[in-house]
Every structure is written in C-alpha cells, then in structure tokens.
Amino acid sequence: MGDDPIRYQFRISGHLGPTLLTAFPALMAQRDGNETVLTGLLPDAAAFYGVLAEIEALGLDLMEVRKFSPPDSRERP
C-alpha cells in the first residue's frame, strides 16, 4: 500500500504544441476548449513535483490540478 502510482490531471491554459509536450513524456495530452489537459500516472511525490517544476520552468499557466483516488483494492481483478 502507498506504492501504487496515482493518477493526476494538470489543466494548463492554452494549447501546447508538440515541442512543449515533449517535456511531459509520462502524461497524455488532450485539448479541452482553450486549455491543454495533461493526465497520467505518476509513481511518487517526486514525479508530481517534477511536473509542477517543469510547468513553472516553461512559464505555463497552471489552471488546476486534480488527484484521483486509486481504485479500491476490492475492485481489482
């Protein structure tokens, strides 16, 4: 327990092009209106803070971060 990756969603203002998206290889990107939504599993807090640091370093406007609860162990096959 506690070792499972956690799914996060980062909502960034504007559309990120292919070059900027290479900064986030562990995340899947999709457009939602005038925002880019990056979603993916991150293995630990260091990876989470690494994404935040990259967003800041690139001067991107972070609109929202969501952390999704891991599935209940009773629901796993």
Tab-separated table of C-alpha atoms in Angstrom:
chain	number	residue	atom	x	y	z
A	1	MET	CA	0.000	0.000	0.000
A	2	GLY	CA	1.151	3.534	-0.717
A	3	ASP	CA	3.427	2.279	-3.502
A	4	ASP	CA	0.833	2.430	-6.243
A	5	PRO	CA	1.109	5.198	-8.835
A	6	ILE	CA	-1.509	7.921	-8.577
A	7	ARG	CA	-3.407	9.424	-11.489
A	8	TYR	CA	-3.119	13.197	-11.805
A	9	GLN	CA	-4.639	15.731	-14.159
A	10	PHE	CA	-2.962	19.075	-14.863
A	11	ARG	CA	-5.037	21.706	-16.656
A	12	ILE	CA	-2.921	24.332	-18.439
A	13	SER	CA	-4.128	27.482	-20.155
A	14	GLY	CA	-3.616	27.473	-23.915
A	15	HIS	CA	-2.705	24.782	-26.416
A	16	LEU	CA	0.690	23.172	-26.013
A	17	GLY	CA	2.440	22.251	-29.239
A	18	PRO	CA	4.423	19.089	-29.904
A	19	THR	CA	7.715	20.600	-28.731
A	20	LEU	CA	6.377	21.651	-25.324
A	21	LEU	CA	4.596	18.318	-24.886
A	22	THR	CA	7.947	16.510	-25.057
A	23	ALA	CA	8.623	17.988	-21.595
A	24	PHE	CA	5.900	15.709	-20.199
A	25	PRO	CA	6.616	12.207	-21.557
A	26	ALA	CA	4.707	10.427	-18.776
A	27	LEU	CA	1.493	12.342	-19.424
A	28	MET	CA	-1.146	12.111	-22.122
A	29	ALA	CA	-2.313	15.441	-23.561
A	30	GLN	CA	-5.657	16.479	-24.947
A	31	ARG	CA	-7.253	19.793	-25.750
A	32	ASP	CA	-10.326	20.991	-23.902
A	33	GLY	CA	-11.533	24.329	-25.186
A	34	ASN	CA	-8.640	26.765	-24.862
A	35	GLU	CA	-6.775	24.539	-22.407
A	36	THR	CA	-4.451	21.551	-22.542
A	37	VAL	CA	-5.180	18.735	-20.116
A	38	LEU	CA	-2.247	16.508	-19.161
A	39	THR	CA	-3.223	13.235	-17.495
A	40	GLY	CA	-1.245	10.264	-16.297
A	41	LEU	CA	0.017	8.013	-13.561
A	42	LEU	CA	2.902	9.346	-11.505
A	43	PRO	CA	4.880	6.921	-9.345
A	44	ASP	CA	5.606	9.193	-6.383
A	45	ALA	CA	5.644	12.708	-4.953
A	46	ALA	CA	8.990	13.461	-6.605
A	47	ALA	CA	7.475	12.843	-10.048
A	48	PHE	CA	4.466	15.020	-9.168
A	49	TYR	CA	6.664	17.910	-8.038
A	50	GLY	CA	8.840	17.382	-11.093
A	51	VAL	CA	5.839	18.023	-13.342
A	52	LEU	CA	4.969	21.151	-11.356
A	53	ALA	CA	8.563	22.378	-11.638
A	54	GLU	CA	8.566	21.789	-15.405
A	55	ILE	CA	5.292	23.710	-15.783
A	56	GLU	CA	6.801	26.609	-13.830
A	57	ALA	CA	10.132	26.490	-15.698
A	58	LEU	CA	8.327	26.697	-19.030
A	59	GLY	CA	6.255	29.658	-17.832
A	60	LEU	CA	2.964	27.841	-18.363
A	61	ASP	CA	-0.235	28.999	-16.673
A	62	LEU	CA	-1.451	26.146	-14.446
A	63	MET	CA	-5.209	26.391	-14.007
A	64	GLU	CA	-5.978	23.302	-11.950
A	65	VAL	CA	-4.502	20.071	-10.583
A	66	ARG	CA	-6.622	17.037	-9.749
A	67	LYS	CA	-5.553	13.930	-7.896
A	68	PHE	CA	-7.669	10.863	-8.486
A	69	SER	CA	-8.102	8.247	-5.794
A	70	PRO	CA	-6.662	4.853	-6.612
A	71	PRO	CA	-9.252	2.174	-7.294
A	72	ASP	CA	-10.490	0.293	-4.255
A	73	SER	CA	-8.478	-2.911	-3.854
A	74	ARG	CA	-11.764	-4.832	-3.724
A	75	GLU	CA	-12.498	-3.675	-7.277
A	76	ARG	CA	-9.258	-5.057	-8.707
A	77	PRO	CA	-9.434	-8.354	-10.563
